[in-house]
């Protein structure tokens, strides 16, 4: 079962995401963090399979934590999570080293997305060239003009 750390400055969001993932029966939530310092500590301690990292952590930006998180846990998949529309921020997150970018509106399917994306992430660690399927699904959806 994948081991996940949830990082969000909003306690309600952390609790809802954690409960949603735990209730899926497919994911073990091994840590929660409200800010960058807590996130670095928990990730270094737990070495999770994935970190769900909010884009906006109060005064901090989640994208600024990607590199330090990956240094402390290089085999951990970083998945950005936000309520901000994807386009520009997604590109910044992926350039910083995140593997995938989830919008908080995806919460009901989050456990499935994580399982699919984590399988691909593990293949990527093995040297394959892969793209997270949730990103492909979102990119294929029509956009409003």
XYZ file of C-alpha atoms in Angstrom:
145
model
C 0.000 0.000 0.000
C 1.500 3.402 -0.976
C 2.628 5.565 1.952
C 1.638 9.234 1.583
C 2.373 12.507 3.409
C -0.199 15.314 3.026
C 1.069 18.910 3.237
C -1.493 21.724 3.372
C -1.687 24.825 5.563
C -5.468 24.445 5.909
C -6.223 21.910 8.633
C -9.666 21.146 7.216
C -8.185 20.327 3.800
C -5.477 18.145 5.389
C -8.130 16.260 7.340
C -10.481 15.830 4.358
C -7.690 14.682 2.022
C -6.308 12.324 4.666
C -9.736 10.858 5.407
C -10.507 10.466 1.698
C -7.243 8.646 1.054
C -7.514 6.431 4.125
C -11.110 5.492 3.370
C -10.114 4.353 -0.131
C -8.373 1.373 1.436
C -5.605 1.819 -1.166
C -3.363 4.356 0.556
C -1.709 4.696 3.957
C -1.351 8.284 5.171
C 1.859 8.273 7.228
C 2.129 11.974 7.978
C 0.516 15.391 7.908
C 2.245 18.766 7.758
C 1.048 22.372 7.801
C 4.184 24.122 6.520
C 7.568 23.614 4.918
C 9.466 22.899 8.119
C 7.006 20.233 9.221
C 6.924 18.769 5.713
C 10.709 18.433 5.522
C 10.818 16.786 8.941
C 8.011 14.301 8.249
C 9.260 13.411 4.759
C 12.831 12.873 5.931
C 11.563 10.728 8.810
C 8.984 8.667 6.859
C 10.538 8.459 3.360
C 7.019 8.127 1.871
C 6.169 6.913 -1.609
C 4.495 10.242 -2.359
C 3.934 13.720 -0.941
C 0.743 15.623 -1.714
C 2.018 19.179 -1.496
C -0.247 22.226 -1.557
C 0.886 25.010 -3.875
C 0.129 27.803 -1.405
C 1.265 27.194 2.179
C 0.451 30.520 3.758
C 3.463 32.731 3.036
C 5.391 29.780 1.532
C 5.068 28.365 -1.963
C 4.949 24.605 -2.287
C 7.111 24.745 -5.412
C 9.961 26.145 -3.277
C 9.856 22.968 -1.178
C 10.157 20.501 -4.045
C 13.950 20.536 -4.333
C 14.604 20.227 -0.557
C 11.995 17.466 -0.299
C 13.572 15.542 -3.157
C 17.024 15.950 -1.596
C 15.794 14.389 1.642
C 13.702 11.688 -0.088
C 14.902 11.234 -3.698
C 12.636 8.253 -4.428
C 9.490 10.081 -3.310
C 6.937 11.251 -5.874
C 5.973 14.885 -5.380
C 2.361 15.602 -6.339
C 1.298 19.231 -6.234
C -2.245 19.890 -5.079
C -4.064 23.185 -5.441
C -7.279 25.027 -6.100
C -5.430 27.370 -8.486
C -6.139 26.738 -12.205
C -3.466 24.482 -13.620
C -1.769 26.009 -16.652
C 1.111 28.249 -15.495
C 1.499 26.886 -11.985
C 1.509 23.298 -13.227
C 4.405 24.030 -15.546
C 6.372 25.699 -12.727
C 5.736 22.743 -10.412
C 6.792 20.185 -13.017
C 9.938 22.173 -13.843
C 10.808 22.252 -10.136
C 10.601 18.456 -9.971
C 7.000 17.542 -9.184
C 5.801 14.476 -11.076
C 2.144 15.443 -11.233
C -0.208 18.307 -10.412
C -3.696 17.688 -8.988
C -6.473 20.217 -8.666
C -8.397 19.950 -5.386
C -11.562 19.436 -7.418
C -10.145 15.960 -8.210
C -10.505 14.866 -4.582
C -13.058 12.130 -5.235
C -10.681 10.389 -7.667
C -7.455 11.265 -5.844
C -6.691 7.778 -4.502
C -7.061 6.271 -7.985
C -4.939 9.006 -9.562
C -2.217 8.527 -6.963
C -2.155 4.758 -7.508
C -1.915 5.166 -11.303
C 0.636 7.962 -11.138
C 2.755 6.245 -8.497
C 3.027 3.130 -10.680
C 4.295 5.300 -13.531
C 6.598 7.225 -11.212
C 8.214 3.960 -10.130
C 8.694 3.045 -13.795
C 10.286 6.471 -14.334
C 12.704 5.775 -11.471
C 13.629 2.641 -13.407
C 14.577 4.753 -16.412
C 11.409 4.763 -18.513
C 10.152 7.974 -20.097
C 6.594 8.400 -18.756
C 3.911 11.079 -18.268
C 1.432 10.978 -15.387
C -1.949 9.775 -16.716
C -3.938 12.272 -14.662
C -2.072 15.079 -16.440
C -2.885 13.552 -19.805
C -6.559 13.193 -18.884
C -6.758 16.846 -17.810
C -4.942 18.038 -20.922
C -7.407 16.185 -23.130
C -10.406 17.876 -21.482
C -11.906 20.797 -23.397
C -11.053 24.210 -21.971
C -13.470 27.087 -21.711
C -12.615 30.212 -23.699
